[in-house]
Tab-separated table of C-alpha atoms and ligand atoms in Angstrom:
chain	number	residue	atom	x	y	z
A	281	UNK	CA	118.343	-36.685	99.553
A	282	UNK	CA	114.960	-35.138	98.777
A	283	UNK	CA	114.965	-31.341	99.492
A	284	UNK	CA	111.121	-30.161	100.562
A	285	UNK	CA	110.565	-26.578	100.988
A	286	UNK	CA	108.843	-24.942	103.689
A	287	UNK	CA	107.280	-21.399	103.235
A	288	UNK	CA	106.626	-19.405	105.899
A	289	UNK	CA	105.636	-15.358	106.833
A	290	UNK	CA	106.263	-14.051	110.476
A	291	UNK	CA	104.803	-10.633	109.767
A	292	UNK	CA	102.372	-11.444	107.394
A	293	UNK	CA	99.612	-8.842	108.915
A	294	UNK	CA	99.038	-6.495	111.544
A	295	UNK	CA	95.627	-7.954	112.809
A	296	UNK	CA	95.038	-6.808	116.914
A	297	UNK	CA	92.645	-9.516	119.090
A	298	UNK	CA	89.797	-7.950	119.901
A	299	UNK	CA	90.584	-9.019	123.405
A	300	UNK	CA	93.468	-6.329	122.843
A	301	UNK	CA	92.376	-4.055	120.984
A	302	UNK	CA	92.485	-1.485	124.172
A	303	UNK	CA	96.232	-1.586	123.632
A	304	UNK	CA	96.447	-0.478	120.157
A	305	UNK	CA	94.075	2.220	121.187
A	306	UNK	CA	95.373	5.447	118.597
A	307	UNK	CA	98.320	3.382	117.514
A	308	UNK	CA	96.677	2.493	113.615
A	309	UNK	CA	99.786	4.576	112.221
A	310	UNK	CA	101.984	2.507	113.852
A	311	UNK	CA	100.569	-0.815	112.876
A	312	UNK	CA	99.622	-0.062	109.542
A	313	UNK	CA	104.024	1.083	109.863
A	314	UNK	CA	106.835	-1.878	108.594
A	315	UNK	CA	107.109	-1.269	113.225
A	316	UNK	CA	103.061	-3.221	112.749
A	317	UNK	CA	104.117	-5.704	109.927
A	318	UNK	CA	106.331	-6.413	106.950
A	319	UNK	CA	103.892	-5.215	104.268
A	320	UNK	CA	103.928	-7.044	100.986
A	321	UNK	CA	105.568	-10.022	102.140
A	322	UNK	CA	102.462	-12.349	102.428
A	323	UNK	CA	101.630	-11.566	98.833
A	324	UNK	CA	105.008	-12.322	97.452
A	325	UNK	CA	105.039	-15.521	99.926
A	326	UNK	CA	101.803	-16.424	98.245
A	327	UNK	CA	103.519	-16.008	95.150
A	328	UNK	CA	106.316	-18.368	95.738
A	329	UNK	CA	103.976	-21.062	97.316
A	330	UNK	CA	101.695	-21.034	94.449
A	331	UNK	CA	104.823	-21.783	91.896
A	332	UNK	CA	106.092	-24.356	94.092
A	333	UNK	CA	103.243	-25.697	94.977
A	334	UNK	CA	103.438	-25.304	98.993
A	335	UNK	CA	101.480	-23.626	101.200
A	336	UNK	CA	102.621	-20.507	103.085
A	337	UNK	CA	102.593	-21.105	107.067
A	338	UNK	CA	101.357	-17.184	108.007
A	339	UNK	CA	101.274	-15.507	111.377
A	340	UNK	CA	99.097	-12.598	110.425
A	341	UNK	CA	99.063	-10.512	114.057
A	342	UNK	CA	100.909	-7.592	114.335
A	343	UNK	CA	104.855	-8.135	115.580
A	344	UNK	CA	103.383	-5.468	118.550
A	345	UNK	CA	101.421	-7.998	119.917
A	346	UNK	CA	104.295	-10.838	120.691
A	347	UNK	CA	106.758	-10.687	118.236
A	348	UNK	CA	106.645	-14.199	116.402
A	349	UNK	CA	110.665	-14.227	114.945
A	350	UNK	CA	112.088	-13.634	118.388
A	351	UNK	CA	112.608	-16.753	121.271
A	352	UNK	CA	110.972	-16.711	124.376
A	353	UNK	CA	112.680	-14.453	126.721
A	354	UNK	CA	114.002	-12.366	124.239
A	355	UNK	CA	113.745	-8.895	125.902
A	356	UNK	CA	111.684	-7.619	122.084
A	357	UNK	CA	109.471	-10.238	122.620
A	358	UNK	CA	107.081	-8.017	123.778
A	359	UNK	CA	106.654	-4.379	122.057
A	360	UNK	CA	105.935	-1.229	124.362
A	361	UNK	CA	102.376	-1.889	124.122
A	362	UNK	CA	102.328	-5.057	125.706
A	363	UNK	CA	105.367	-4.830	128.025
A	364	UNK	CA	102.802	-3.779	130.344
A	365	UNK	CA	100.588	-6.753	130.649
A	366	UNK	CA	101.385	-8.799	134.010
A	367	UNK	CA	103.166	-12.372	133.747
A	368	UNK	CA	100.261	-14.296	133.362
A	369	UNK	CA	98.298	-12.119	130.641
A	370	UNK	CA	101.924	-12.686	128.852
A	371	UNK	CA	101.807	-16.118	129.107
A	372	UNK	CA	98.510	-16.316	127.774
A	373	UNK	CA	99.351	-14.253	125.048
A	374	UNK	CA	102.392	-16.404	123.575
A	375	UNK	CA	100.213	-19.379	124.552
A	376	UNK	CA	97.135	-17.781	121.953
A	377	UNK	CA	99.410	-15.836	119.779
A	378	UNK	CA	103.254	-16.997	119.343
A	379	UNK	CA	103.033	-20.481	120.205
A	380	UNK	CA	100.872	-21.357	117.407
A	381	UNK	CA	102.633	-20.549	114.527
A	382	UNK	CA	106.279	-21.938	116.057
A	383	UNK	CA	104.301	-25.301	116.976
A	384	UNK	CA	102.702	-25.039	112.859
A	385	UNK	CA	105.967	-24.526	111.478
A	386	UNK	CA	107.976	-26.902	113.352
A	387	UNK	CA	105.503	-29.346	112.504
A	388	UNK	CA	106.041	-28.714	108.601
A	389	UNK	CA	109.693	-28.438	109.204
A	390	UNK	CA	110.275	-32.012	110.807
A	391	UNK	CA	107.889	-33.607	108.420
A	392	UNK	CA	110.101	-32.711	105.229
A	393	UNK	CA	113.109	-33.309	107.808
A	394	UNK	CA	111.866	-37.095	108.607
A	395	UNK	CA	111.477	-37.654	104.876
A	396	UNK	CA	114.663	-35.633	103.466
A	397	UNK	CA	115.613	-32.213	104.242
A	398	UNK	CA	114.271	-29.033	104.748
A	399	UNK	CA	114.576	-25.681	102.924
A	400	UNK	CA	112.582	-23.540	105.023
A	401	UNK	CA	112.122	-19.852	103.254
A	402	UNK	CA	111.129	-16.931	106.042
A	403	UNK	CA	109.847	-13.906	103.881
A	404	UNK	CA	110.240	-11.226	105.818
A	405	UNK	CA	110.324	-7.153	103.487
A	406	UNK	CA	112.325	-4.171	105.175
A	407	UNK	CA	111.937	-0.478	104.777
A	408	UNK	CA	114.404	1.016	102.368
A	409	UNK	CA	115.714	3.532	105.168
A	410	UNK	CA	116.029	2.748	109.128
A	411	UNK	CA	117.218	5.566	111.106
A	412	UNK	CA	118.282	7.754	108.496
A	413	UNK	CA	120.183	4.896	106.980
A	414	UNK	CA	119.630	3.467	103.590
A	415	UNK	CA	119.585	0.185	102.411
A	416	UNK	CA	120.498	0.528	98.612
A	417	UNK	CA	119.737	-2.633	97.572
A	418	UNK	CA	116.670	-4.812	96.711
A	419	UNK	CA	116.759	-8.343	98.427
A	420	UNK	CA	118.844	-9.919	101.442
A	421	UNK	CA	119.367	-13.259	102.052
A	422	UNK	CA	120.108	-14.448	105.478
A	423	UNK	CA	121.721	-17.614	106.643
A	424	UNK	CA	124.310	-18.300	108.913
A	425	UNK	CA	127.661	-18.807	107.185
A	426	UNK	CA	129.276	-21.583	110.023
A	427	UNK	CA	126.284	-24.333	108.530
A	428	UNK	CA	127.571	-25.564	104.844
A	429	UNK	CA	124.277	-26.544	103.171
A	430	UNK	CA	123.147	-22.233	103.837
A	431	UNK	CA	125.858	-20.884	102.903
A	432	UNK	CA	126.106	-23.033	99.506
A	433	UNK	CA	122.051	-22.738	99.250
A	434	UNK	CA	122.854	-18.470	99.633
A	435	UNK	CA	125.348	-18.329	97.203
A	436	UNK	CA	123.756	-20.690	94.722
A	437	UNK	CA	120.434	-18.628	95.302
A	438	UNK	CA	122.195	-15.010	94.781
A	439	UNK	CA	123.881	-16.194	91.260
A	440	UNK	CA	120.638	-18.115	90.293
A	441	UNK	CA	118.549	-14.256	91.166
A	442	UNK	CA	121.713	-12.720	89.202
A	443	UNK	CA	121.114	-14.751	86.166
A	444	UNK	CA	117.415	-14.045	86.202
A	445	UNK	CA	117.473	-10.043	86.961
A	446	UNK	CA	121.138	-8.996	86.577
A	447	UNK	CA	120.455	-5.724	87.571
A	448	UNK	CA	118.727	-6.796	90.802
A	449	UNK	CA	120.940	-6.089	94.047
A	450	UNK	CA	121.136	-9.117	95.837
A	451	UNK	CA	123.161	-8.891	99.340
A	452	UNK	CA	124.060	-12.082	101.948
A	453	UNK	CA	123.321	-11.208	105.522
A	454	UNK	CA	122.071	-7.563	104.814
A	455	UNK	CA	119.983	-5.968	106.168
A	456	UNK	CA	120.407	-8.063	108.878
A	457	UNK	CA	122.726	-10.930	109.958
A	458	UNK	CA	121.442	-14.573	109.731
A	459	UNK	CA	122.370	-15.284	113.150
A	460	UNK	CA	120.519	-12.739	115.049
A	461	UNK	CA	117.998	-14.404	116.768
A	462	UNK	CA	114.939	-15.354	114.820
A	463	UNK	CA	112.958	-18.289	113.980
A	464	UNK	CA	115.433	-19.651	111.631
A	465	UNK	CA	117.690	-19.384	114.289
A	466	UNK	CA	116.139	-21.161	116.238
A	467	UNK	CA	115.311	-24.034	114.035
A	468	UNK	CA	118.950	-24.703	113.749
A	469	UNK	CA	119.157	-25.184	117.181
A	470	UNK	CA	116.809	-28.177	116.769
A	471	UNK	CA	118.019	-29.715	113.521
A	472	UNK	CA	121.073	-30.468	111.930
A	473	UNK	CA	122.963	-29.022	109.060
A	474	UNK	CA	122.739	-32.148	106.943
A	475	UNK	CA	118.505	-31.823	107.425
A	476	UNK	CA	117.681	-27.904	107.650
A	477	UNK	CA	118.537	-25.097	105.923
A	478	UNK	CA	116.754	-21.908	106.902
A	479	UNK	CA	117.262	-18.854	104.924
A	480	UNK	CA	115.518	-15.102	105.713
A	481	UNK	CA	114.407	-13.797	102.251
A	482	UNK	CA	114.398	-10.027	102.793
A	483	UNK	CA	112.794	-7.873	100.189
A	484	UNK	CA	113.020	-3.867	99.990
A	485	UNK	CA	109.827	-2.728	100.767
A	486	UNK	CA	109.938	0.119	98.453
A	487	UNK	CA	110.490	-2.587	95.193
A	488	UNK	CA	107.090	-4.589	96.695
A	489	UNK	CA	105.115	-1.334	96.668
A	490	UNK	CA	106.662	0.149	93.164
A	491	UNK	CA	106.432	-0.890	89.516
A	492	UNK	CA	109.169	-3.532	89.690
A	493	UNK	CA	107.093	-5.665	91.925
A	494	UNK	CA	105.801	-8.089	89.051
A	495	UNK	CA	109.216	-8.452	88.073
A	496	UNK	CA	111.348	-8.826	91.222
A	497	UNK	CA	108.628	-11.617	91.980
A	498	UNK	CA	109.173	-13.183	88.510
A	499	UNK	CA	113.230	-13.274	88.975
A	500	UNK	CA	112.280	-14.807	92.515
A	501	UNK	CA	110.064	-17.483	91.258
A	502	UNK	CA	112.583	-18.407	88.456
A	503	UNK	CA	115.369	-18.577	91.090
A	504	UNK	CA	113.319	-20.787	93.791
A	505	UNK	CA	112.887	-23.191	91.561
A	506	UNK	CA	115.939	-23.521	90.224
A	507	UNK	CA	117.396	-23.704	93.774
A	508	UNK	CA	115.194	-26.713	94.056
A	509	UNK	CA	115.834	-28.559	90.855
B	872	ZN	ZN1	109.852	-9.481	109.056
């Protein structure tokens, strides 16, 4: 069965609506903060897209706005700055602002479905300390472990990033778990093992902004395509 991937970047950018911008009103620390967006994730996306040969599906307003990896109802959906806005100005915002990029990557997703299965990549990067904690390590990969074809697809990715950067630390389900909910989540709601696979790449934030970017990139290229040869 033909594997197609599907690239994709929840918190590609922290762009406000102008139609909003009263919100975010002093708040340009915050956004331009990993709270606003995940930064250097689009560009690495971009990188994987252009070596594969796919085009990244990117939500580029900020998580604050409606927050595009959580379901509808979630109670993060909405971020203190807009958990003030009355029932229907929320409606209109997931109608202008969340339900676009779901409906764009669903889209993707059952096309490569329909025609073989999906591998559908969510880059997502995380800040090397949360809370005081730190996360010693450079990339997560998140899946859920009870669907066979992403836990294999994990594993196989993890010794495929090994054998390409050997000193690179590569953890499953860290920094978060797979089956929190999330867009990938989600998506495995509405397709089956056998057709979807969706697995959170998670990249240390501090490796995208340092010198090892070019080469953590390189490693990830190298291991992509291997995972879809
Ligand atoms: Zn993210």
């Amino acid at each position: 069965m033909r594997t197609r991937l599907v690239l994709t970047c929840e918190h590609a950018g922290k762009r406000v609506p102008r139609e909003h911008a009263a919100l975010f009103r002093g708040a340009s620390r915050v956004l331009a903060s990993h709270r606003g967006w995940d930064p250097g994730a689009l560009t690495l996306a971009r990188a994987l897209g252009r070596a594969t040969d796919v085009e990244v599906l990117a939500c580029t307003w900020t998580r604050l706005l409606v927050e595009p990896n959580r379901s509808l109802g979630h109670p993060r959906l909405f971020s203190s700055y807009t958990r003030g806005l009355d029932a229907e100005q929320r409606e209109q915002v997931v109608e202008r602002y969340w339900r676009p990029h779901r409906a764009r990557v669903e889209r993707a997703l059952d096309a490569a479905a329909r025609k073989g299965r999906a591998l559908h990549v969510a880059v997502h990067s995380f800040t090397p300390v949360l809370d005081g904690e730190p996360r010693p390590f450079e990339i997560g990969l998140l899946y859920d472990p009870r669907r066979r074809w992403e836990r294999e697809l994990a594993r196989h990715w993890r010794a495929l990033l090994r054998q390409a950067a050997p000193e690179l630390r590569v953890r499953l389900n860290r920094p978060y778990k797979g089956t929190s909910d999330g867009l990938t989540t989600a998506e495995r709601k509405r397709l089956p093992d056998r057709r979807y696979a969706g697995i959170e790449l998670e990249l240390n934030q501090a490796v995208l902004a340092g010198p090892r970017r070019a080469e953590v990139t390189r490693a990830l290229v190298a291991s992509l395509r291997g995972l879809l040869d």
